[in-house]
PDB file of C-alpha atoms and ligand atoms in Angstrom:
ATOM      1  CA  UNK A   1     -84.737  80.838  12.182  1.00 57.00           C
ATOM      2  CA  UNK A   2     -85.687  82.927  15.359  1.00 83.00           C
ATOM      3  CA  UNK A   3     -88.365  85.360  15.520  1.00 94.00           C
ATOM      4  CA  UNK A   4     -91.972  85.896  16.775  1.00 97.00           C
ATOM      5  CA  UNK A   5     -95.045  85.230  14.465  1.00 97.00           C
ATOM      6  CA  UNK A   6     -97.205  87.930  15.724  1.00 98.00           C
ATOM      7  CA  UNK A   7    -100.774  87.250  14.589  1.00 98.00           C
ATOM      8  CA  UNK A   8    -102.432  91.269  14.169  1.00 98.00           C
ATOM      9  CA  UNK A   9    -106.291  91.564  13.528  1.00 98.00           C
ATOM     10  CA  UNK A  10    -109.382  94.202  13.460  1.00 98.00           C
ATOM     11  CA  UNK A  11    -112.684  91.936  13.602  1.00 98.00           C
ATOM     12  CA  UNK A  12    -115.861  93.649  14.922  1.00 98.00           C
ATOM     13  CA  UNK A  13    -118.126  90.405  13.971  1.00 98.00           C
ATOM     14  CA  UNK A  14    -115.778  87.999  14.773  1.00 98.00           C
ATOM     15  CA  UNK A  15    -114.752  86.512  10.897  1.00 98.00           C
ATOM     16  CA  UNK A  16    -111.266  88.115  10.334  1.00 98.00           C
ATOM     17  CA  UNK A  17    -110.617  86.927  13.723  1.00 98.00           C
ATOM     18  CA  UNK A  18    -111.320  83.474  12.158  1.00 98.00           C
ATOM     19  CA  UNK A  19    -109.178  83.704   9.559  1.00 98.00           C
ATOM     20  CA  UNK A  20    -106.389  85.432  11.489  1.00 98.00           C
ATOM     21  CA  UNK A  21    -106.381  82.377  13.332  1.00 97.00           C
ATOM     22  CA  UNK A  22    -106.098  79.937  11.210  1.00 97.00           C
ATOM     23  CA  UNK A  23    -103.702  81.817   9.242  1.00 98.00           C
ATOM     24  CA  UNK A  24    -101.578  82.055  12.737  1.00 97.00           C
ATOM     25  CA  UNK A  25    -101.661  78.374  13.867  1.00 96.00           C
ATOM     26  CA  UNK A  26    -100.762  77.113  10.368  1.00 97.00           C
ATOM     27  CA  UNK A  27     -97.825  79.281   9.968  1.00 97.00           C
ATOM     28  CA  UNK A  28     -96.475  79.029  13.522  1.00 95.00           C
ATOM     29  CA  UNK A  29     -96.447  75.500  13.127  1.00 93.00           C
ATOM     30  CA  UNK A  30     -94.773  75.653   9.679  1.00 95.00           C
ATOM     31  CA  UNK A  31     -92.066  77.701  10.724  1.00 96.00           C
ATOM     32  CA  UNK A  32     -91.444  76.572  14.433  1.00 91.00           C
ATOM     33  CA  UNK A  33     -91.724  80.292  16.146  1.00 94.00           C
ATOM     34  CA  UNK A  34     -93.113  81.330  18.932  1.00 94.00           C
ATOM     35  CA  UNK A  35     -96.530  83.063  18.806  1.00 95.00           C
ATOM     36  CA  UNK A  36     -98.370  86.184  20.168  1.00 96.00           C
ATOM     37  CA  UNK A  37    -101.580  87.241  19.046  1.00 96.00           C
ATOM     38  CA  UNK A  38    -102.911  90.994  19.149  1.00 97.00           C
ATOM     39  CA  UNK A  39    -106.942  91.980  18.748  1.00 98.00           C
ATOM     40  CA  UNK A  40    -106.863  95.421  17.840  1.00 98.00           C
ATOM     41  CA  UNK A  41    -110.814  95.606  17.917  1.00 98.00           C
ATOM     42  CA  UNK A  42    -110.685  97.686  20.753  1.00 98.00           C
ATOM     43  CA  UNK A  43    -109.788 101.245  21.648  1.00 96.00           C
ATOM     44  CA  UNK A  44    -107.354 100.689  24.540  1.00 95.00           C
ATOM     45  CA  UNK A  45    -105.115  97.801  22.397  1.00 95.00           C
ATOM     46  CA  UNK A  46    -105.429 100.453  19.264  1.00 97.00           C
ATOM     47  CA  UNK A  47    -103.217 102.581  20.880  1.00 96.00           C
ATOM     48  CA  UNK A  48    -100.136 100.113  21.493  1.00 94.00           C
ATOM     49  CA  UNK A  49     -97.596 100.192  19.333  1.00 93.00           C
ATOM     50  CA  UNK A  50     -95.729  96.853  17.729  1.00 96.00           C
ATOM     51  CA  UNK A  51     -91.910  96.796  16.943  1.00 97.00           C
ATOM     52  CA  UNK A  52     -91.061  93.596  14.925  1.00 97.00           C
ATOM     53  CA  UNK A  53     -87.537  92.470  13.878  1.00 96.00           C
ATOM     54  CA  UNK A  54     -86.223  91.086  10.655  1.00 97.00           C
ATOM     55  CA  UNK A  55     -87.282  87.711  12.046  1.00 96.00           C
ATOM     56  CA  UNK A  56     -90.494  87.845  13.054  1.00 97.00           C
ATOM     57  CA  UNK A  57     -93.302  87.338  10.484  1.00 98.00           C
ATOM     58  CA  UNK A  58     -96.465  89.709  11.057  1.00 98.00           C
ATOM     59  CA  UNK A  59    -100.174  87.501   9.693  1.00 98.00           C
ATOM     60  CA  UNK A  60    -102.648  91.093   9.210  1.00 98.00           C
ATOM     61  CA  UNK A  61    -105.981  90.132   8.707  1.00 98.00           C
ATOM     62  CA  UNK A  62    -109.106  92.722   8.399  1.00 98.00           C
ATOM     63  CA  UNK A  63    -112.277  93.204   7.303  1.00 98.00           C
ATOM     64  CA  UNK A  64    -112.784  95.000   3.914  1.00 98.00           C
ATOM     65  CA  UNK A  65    -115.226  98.243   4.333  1.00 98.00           C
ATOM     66  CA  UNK A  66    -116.368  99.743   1.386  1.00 97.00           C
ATOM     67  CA  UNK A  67    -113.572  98.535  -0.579  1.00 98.00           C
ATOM     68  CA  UNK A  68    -110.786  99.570   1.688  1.00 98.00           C
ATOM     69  CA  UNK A  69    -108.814  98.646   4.907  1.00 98.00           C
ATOM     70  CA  UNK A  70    -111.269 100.333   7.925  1.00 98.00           C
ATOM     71  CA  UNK A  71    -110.749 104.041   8.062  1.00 97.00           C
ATOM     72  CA  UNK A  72    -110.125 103.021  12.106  1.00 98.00           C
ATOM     73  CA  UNK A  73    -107.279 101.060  11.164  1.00 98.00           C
ATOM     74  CA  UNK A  74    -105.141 104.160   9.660  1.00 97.00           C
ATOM     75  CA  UNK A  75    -103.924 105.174  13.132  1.00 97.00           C
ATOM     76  CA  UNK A  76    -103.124 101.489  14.405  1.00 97.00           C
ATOM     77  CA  UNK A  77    -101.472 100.557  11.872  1.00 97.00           C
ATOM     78  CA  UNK A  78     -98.759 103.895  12.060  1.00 96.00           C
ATOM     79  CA  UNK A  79     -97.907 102.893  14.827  1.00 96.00           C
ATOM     80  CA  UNK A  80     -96.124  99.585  13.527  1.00 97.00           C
ATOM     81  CA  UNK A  81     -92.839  99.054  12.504  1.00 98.00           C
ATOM     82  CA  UNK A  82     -91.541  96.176  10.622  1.00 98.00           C
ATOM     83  CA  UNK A  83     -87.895  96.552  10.203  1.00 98.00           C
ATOM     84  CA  UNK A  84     -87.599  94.021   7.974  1.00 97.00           C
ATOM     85  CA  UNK A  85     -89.847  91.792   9.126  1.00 98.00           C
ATOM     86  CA  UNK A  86     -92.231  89.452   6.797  1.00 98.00           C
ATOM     87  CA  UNK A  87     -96.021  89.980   6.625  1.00 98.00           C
ATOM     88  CA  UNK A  88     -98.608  88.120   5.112  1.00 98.00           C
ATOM     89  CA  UNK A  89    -101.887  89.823   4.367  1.00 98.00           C
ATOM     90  CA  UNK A  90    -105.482  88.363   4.566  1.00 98.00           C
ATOM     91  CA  UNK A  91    -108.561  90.729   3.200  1.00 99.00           C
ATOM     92  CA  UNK A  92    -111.684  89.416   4.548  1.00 99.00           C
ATOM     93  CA  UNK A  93    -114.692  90.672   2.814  1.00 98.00           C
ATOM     94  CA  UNK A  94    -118.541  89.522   2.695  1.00 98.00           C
ATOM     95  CA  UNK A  95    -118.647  88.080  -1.257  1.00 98.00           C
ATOM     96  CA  UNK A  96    -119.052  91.592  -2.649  1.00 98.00           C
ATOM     97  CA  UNK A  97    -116.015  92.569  -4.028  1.00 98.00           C
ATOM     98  CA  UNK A  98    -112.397  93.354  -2.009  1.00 98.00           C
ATOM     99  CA  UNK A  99    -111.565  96.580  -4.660  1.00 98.00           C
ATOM    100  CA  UNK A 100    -108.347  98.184  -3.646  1.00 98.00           C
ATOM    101  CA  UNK A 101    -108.600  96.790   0.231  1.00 98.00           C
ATOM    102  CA  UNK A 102    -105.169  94.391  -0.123  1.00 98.00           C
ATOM    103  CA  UNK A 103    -103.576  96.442  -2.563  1.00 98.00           C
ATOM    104  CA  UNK A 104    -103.882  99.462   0.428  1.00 98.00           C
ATOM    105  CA  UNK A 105    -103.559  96.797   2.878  1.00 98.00           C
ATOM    106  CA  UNK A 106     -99.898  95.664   1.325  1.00 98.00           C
ATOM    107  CA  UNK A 107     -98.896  99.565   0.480  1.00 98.00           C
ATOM    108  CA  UNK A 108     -99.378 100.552   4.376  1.00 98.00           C
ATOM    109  CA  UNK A 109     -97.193  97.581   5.161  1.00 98.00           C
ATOM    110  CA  UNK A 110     -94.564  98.208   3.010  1.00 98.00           C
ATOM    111  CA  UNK A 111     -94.386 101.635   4.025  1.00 98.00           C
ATOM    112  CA  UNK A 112     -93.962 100.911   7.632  1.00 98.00           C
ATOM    113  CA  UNK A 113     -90.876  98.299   6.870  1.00 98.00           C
ATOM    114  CA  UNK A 114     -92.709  95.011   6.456  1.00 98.00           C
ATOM    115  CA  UNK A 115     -92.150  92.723   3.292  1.00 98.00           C
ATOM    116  CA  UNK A 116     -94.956  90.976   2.500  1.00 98.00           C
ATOM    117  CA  UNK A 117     -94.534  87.753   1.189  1.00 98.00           C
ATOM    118  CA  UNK A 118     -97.934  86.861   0.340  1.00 98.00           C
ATOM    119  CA  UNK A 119    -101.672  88.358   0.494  1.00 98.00           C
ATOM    120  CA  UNK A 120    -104.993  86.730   0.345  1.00 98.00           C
ATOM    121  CA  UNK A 121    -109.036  88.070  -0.104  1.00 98.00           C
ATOM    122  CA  UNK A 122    -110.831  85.822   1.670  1.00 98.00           C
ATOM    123  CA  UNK A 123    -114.759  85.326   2.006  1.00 98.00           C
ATOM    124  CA  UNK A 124    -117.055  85.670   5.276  1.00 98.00           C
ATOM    125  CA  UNK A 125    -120.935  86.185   5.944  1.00 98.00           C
ATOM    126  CA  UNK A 126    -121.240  89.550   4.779  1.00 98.00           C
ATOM    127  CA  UNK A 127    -121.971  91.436   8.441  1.00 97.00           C
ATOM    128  CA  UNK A 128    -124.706  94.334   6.454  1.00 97.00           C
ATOM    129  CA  UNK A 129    -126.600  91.327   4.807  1.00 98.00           C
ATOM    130  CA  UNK A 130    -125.913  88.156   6.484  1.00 97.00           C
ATOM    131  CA  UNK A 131    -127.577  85.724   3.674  1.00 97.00           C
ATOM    132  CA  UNK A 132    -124.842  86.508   1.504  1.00 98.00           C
ATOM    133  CA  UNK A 133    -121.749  84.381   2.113  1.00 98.00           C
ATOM    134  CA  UNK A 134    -123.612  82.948   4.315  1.00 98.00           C
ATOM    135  CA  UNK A 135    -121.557  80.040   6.453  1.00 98.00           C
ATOM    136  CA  UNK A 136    -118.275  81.471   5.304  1.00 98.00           C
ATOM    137  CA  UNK A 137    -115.272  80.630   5.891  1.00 98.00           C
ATOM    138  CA  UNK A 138    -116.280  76.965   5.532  1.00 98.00           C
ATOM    139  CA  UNK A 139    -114.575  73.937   5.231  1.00 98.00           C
ATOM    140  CA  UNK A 140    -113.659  74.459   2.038  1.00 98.00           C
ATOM    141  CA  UNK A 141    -112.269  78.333   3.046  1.00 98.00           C
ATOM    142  CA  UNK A 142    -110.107  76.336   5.805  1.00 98.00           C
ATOM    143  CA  UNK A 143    -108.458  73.955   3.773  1.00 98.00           C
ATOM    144  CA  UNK A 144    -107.649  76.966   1.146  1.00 98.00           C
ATOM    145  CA  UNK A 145    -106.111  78.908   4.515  1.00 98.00           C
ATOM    146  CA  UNK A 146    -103.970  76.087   5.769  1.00 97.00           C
ATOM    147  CA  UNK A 147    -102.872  75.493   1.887  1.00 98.00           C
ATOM    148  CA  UNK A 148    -101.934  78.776   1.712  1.00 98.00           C
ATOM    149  CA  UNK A 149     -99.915  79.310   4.647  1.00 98.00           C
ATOM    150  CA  UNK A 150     -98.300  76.328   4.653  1.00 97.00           C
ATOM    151  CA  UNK A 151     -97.056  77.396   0.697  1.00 98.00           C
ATOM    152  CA  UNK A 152     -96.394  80.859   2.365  1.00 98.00           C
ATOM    153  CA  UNK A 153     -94.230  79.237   5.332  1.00 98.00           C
ATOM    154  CA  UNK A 154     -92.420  77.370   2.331  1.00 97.00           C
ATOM    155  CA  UNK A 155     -91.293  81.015   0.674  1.00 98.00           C
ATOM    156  CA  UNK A 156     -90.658  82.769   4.001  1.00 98.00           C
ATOM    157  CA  UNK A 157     -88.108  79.380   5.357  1.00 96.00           C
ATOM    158  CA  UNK A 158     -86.279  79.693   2.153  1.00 97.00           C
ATOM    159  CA  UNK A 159     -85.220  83.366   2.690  1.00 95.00           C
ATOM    160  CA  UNK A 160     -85.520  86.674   1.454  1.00 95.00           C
ATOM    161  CA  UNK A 161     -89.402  86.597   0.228  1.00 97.00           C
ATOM    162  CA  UNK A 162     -90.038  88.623  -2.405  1.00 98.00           C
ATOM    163  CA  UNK A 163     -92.477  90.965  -2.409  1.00 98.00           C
ATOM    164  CA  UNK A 164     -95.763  90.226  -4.100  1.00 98.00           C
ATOM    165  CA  UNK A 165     -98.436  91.970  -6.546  1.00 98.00           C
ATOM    166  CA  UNK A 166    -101.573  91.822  -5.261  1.00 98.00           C
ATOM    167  CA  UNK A 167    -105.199  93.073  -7.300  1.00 98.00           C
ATOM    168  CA  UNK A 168    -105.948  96.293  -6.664  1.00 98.00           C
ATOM    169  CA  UNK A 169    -105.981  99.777  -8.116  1.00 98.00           C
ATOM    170  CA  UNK A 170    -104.298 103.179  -6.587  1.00 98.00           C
ATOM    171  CA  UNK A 171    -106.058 105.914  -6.650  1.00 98.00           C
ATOM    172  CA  UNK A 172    -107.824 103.453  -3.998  1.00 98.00           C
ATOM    173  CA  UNK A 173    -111.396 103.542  -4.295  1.00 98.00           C
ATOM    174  CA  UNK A 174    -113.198 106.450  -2.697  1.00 97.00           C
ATOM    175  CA  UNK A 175    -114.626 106.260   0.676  1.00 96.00           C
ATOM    176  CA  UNK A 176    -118.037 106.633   0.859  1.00 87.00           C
ATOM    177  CA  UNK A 177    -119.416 110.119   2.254  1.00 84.00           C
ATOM    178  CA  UNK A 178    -119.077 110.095   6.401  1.00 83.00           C
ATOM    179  CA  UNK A 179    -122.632 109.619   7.797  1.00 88.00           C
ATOM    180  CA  UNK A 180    -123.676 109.736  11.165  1.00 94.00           C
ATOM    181  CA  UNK A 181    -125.716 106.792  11.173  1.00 96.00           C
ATOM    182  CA  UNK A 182    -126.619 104.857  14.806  1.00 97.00           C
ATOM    183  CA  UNK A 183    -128.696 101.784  15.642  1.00 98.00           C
ATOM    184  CA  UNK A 184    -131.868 101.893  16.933  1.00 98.00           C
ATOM    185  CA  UNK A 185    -132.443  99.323  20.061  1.00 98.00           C
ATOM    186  CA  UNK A 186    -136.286  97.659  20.483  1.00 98.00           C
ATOM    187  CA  UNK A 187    -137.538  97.500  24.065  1.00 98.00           C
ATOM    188  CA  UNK A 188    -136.840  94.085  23.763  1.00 98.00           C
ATOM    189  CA  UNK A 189    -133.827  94.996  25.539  1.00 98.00           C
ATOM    190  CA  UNK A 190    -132.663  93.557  28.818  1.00 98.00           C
ATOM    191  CA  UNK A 191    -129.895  95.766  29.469  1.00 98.00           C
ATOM    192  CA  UNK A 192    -127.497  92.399  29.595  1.00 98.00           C
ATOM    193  CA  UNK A 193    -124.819  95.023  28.235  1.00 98.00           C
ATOM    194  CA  UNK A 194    -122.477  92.178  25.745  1.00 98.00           C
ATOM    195  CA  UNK A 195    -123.419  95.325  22.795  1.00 98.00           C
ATOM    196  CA  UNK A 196    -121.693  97.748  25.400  1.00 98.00           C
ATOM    197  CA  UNK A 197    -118.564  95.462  25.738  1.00 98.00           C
ATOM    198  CA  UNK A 198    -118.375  94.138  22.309  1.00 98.00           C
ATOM    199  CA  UNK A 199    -119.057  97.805  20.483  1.00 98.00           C
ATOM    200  CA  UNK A 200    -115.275  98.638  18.857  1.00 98.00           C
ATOM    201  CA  UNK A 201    -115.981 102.416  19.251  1.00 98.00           C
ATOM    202  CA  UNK A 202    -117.215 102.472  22.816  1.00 98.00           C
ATOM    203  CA  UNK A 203    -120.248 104.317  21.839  1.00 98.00           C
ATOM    204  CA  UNK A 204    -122.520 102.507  23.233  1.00 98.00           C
ATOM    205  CA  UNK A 205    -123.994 104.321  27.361  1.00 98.00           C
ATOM    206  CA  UNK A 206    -123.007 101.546  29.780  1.00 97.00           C
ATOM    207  CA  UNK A 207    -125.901 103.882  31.503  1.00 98.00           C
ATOM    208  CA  UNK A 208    -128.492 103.101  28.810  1.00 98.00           C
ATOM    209  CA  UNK A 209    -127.737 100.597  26.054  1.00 98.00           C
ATOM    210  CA  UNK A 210    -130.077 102.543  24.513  1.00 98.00           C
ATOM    211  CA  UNK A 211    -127.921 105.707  23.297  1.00 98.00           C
ATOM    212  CA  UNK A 212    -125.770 105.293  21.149  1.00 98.00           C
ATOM    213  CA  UNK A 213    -123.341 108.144  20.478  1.00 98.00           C
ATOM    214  CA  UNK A 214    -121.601 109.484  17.372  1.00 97.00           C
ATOM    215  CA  UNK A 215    -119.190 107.863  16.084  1.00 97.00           C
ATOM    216  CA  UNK A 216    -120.351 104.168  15.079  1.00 98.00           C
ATOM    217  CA  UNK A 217    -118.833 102.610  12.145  1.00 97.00           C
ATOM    218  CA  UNK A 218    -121.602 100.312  11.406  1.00 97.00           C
ATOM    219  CA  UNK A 219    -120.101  97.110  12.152  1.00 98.00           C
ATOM    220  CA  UNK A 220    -122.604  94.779  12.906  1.00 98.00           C
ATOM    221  CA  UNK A 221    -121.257  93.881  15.920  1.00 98.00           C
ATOM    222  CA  UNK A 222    -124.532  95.172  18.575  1.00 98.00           C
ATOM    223  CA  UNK A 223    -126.560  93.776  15.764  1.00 98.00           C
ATOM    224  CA  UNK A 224    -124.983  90.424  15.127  1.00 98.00           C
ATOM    225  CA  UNK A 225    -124.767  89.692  18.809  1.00 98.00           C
ATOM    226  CA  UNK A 226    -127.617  90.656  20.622  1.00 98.00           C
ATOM    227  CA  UNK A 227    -129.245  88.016  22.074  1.00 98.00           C
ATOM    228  CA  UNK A 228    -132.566  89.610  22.003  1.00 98.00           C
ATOM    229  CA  UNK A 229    -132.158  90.598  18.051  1.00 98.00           C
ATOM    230  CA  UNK A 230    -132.689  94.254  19.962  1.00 98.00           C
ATOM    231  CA  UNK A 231    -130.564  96.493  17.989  1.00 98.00           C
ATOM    232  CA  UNK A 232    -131.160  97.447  14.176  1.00 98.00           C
ATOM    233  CA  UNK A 233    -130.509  99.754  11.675  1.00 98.00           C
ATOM    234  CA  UNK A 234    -133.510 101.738  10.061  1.00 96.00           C
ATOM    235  CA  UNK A 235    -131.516 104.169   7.763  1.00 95.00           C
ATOM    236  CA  UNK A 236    -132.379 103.898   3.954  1.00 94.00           C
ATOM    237  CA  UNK A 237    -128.989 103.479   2.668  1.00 94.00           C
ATOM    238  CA  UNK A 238    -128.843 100.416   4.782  1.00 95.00           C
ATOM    239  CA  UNK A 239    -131.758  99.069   3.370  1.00 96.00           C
ATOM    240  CA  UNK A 240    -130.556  99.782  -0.274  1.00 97.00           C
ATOM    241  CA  UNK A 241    -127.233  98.433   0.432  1.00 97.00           C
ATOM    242  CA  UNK A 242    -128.711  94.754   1.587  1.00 97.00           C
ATOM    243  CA  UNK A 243    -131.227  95.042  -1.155  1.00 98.00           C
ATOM    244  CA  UNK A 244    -128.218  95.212  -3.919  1.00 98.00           C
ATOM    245  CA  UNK A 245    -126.094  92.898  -1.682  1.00 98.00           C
ATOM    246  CA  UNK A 246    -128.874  90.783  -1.819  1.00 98.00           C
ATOM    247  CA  UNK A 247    -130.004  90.909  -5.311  1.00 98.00           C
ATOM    248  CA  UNK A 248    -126.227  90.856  -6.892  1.00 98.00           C
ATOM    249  CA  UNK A 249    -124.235  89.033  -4.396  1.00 98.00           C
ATOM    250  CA  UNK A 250    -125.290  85.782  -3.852  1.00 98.00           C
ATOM    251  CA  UNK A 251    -123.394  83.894  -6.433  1.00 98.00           C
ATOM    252  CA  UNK A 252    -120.274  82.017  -4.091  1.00 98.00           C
ATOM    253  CA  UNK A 253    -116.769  83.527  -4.801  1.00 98.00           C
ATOM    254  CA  UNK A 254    -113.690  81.941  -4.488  1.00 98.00           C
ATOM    255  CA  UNK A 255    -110.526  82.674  -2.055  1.00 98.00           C
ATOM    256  CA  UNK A 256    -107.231  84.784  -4.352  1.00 98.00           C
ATOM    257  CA  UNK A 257    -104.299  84.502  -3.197  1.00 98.00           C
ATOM    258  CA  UNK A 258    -100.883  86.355  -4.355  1.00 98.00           C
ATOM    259  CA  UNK A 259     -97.932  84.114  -3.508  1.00 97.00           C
TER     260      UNK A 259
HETATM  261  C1  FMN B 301    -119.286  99.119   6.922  1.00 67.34           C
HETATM  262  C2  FMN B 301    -119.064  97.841   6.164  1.00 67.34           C
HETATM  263  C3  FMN B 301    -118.600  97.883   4.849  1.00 67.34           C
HETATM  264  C4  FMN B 301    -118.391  96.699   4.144  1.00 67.34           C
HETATM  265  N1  FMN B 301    -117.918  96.751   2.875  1.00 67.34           N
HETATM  266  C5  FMN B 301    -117.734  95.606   2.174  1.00 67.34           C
HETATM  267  C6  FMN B 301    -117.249  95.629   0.824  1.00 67.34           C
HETATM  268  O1  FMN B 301    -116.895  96.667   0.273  1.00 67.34           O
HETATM  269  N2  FMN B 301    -117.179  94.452   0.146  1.00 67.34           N
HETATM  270  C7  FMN B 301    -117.553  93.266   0.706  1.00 67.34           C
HETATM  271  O2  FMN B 301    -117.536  92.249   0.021  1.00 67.34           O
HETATM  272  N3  FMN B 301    -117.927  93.199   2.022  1.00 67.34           N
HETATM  273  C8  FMN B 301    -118.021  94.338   2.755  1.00 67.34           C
HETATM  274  N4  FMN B 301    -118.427  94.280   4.074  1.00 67.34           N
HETATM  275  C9  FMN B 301    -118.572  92.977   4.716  1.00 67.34           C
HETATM  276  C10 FMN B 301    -117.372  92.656   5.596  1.00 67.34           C
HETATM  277  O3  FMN B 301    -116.165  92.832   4.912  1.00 67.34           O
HETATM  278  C11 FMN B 301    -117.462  91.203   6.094  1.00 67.34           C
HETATM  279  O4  FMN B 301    -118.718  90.969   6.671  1.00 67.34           O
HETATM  280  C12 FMN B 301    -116.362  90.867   7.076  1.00 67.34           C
HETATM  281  O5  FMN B 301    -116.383  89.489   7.272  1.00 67.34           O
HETATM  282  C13 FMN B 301    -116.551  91.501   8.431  1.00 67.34           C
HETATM  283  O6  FMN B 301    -115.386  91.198   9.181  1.00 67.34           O
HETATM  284  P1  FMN B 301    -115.410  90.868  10.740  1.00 67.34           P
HETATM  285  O7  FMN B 301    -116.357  89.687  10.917  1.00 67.34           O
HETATM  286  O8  FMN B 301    -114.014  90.486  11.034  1.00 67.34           O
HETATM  287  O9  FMN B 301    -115.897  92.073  11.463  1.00 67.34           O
HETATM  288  C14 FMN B 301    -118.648  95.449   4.778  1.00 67.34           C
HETATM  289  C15 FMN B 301    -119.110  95.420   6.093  1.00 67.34           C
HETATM  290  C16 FMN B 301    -119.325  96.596   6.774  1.00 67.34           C
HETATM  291  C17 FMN B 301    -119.807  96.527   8.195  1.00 67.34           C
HETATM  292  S1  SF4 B 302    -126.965  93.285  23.553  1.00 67.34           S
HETATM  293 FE1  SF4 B 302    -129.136  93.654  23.097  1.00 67.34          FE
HETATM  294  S2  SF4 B 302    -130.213  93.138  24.986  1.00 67.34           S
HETATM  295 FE2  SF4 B 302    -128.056  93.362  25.525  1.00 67.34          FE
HETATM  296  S3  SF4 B 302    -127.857  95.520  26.153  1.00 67.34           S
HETATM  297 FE3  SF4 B 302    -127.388  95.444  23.978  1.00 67.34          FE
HETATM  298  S4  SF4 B 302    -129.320  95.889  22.930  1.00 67.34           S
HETATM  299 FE4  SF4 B 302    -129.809  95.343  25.051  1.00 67.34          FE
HETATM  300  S1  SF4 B 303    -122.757 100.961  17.745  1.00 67.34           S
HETATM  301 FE1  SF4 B 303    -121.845 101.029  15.711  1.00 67.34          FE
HETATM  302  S2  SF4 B 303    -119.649 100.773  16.083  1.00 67.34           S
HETATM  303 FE2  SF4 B 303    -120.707 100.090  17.943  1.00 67.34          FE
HETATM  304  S3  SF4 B 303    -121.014  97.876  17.673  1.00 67.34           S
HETATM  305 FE3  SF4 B 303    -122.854  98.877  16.905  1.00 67.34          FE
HETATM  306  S4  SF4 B 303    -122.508  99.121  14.711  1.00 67.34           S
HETATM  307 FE4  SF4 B 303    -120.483  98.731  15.646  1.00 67.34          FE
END
């Protein structure tokens, strides 16, 4: 069998990356292909376009927002076309719940020609309240992934995957109401401009790391990797949303996978 294994993710904080990654190596080496990888974190690579073949197998991983695939992610992802090609689907969310996130996930696939032959929801340190999931994916989390794609290589070499079910409800869960919200930045600030380069909207003034313009999805990324712990958000549906993450959340959940 021929074919590409083209490893796709969207990973502001760095944890869908992760899993993408694992998810990638395992597989590759499972079914012998060659491998590209594609970050589509950033604006410019949004915009690219990916043609696969009936050979190639696609790995998708993402971070759940709010229930669903990222709202940023709609455009991308039109732009694909499977043709027949296989995907499998990781949903990487912060031990909250994944609602209707691989369910939508699988749907947009589908749509644009893929079949996917298996799905996952898979746990990280939740990026809003970083206490809860803390550590994840651990050991434990990696030995689940390579499990799992080496029993998804199995049911891709044999041919013709089916299609699988995967949790999830449609109407999808509502997005919550657009808000601008920005971060705030301390004057503990030295300018050192990694928030600039690492911000997935580009909103962040290369003038002034400072200003932050509309647009910010509130991923965590400025916050989580700032080396001067500079940049926060003071809103007060932040605050309430780490105070029920907090309170609720805690309790460790377990990888599902749809095979
Ligand atoms: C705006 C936003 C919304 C989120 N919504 C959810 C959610 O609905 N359920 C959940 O368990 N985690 C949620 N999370 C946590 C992320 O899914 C989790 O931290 C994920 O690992 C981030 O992926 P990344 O590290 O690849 O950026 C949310 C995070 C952000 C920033
Ligand atoms: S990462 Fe922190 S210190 Fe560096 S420019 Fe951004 S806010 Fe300033
Ligand atoms: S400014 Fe907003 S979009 Fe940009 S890195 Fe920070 S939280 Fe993410």
């Amino acid at each position: 069998m021929n074919g590409t294994l083209r490893t796709l993710f969207f990973s502001p904080t760095h944890s869908s990356r992760k899993i993408a990654l694992v998810l990638g190596e395992s597989l590759t080496a499972a079914l012998g292909k060659s491998q590209e990888s594609r970050d589509l974190t950033f604006p410019l690579d949004r915009e690219k376009s990916l043609d696969c073949g009936p050979d190639d197998v696609l790995v998708f991983a993402f971070p759940v927002y709010g229930g669903r695939v990222p709202q940023v992610l709609e455009a991308p992802l039109s732009r694909l076309r499977g043709n027949g090609a296989t995907a499998v689907i990781a949903a990487v969310y912060g031990n909250r719940d994944y609602d209707d996130a691989l369910l939508e996930a699988a749907d947009l696939l589908t749509r644009r020609g893929f079949t996917v032959a298996a799905a996952g929801a898979f746990i990280a340190e939740h990026s809003v309240a970083p206490t809860v999931g803390a550590g994840r994916p651990d050991a434990e989390d990696t030995r689940v992934l390579t499990d799992f794609a080496k029993r998804a290589a199995a049911k891709i070499a044999a041919g013709n995957p089916a299609p699988v079910s995967v949790k999830g409800k449609r109407p999808y869960k509502e997005r919550g109401p657009a808000a601008d919200v920005r971060p705030k930045t301390t004057d503990a600030c030295t300018q050192c401009m990694i928030c600039v380069a690492g911000c997935p909207m580009g909103v962040i003034s290369k003038d002034d790391p400072a200003v932050v313009a509309a647009g910010c999805i509130r991923c965590r990324a400025c916050v989580k990797f700032c080396p001067e712990d500079a940049k926060f958000f003071d809103d007060p549906g932040t605050a309430k949303i780490r105070e029920m993450l907090e309170s609720k959340c805690l309790a460790r959940r377990e990888p599902e996978l749809f095979l």
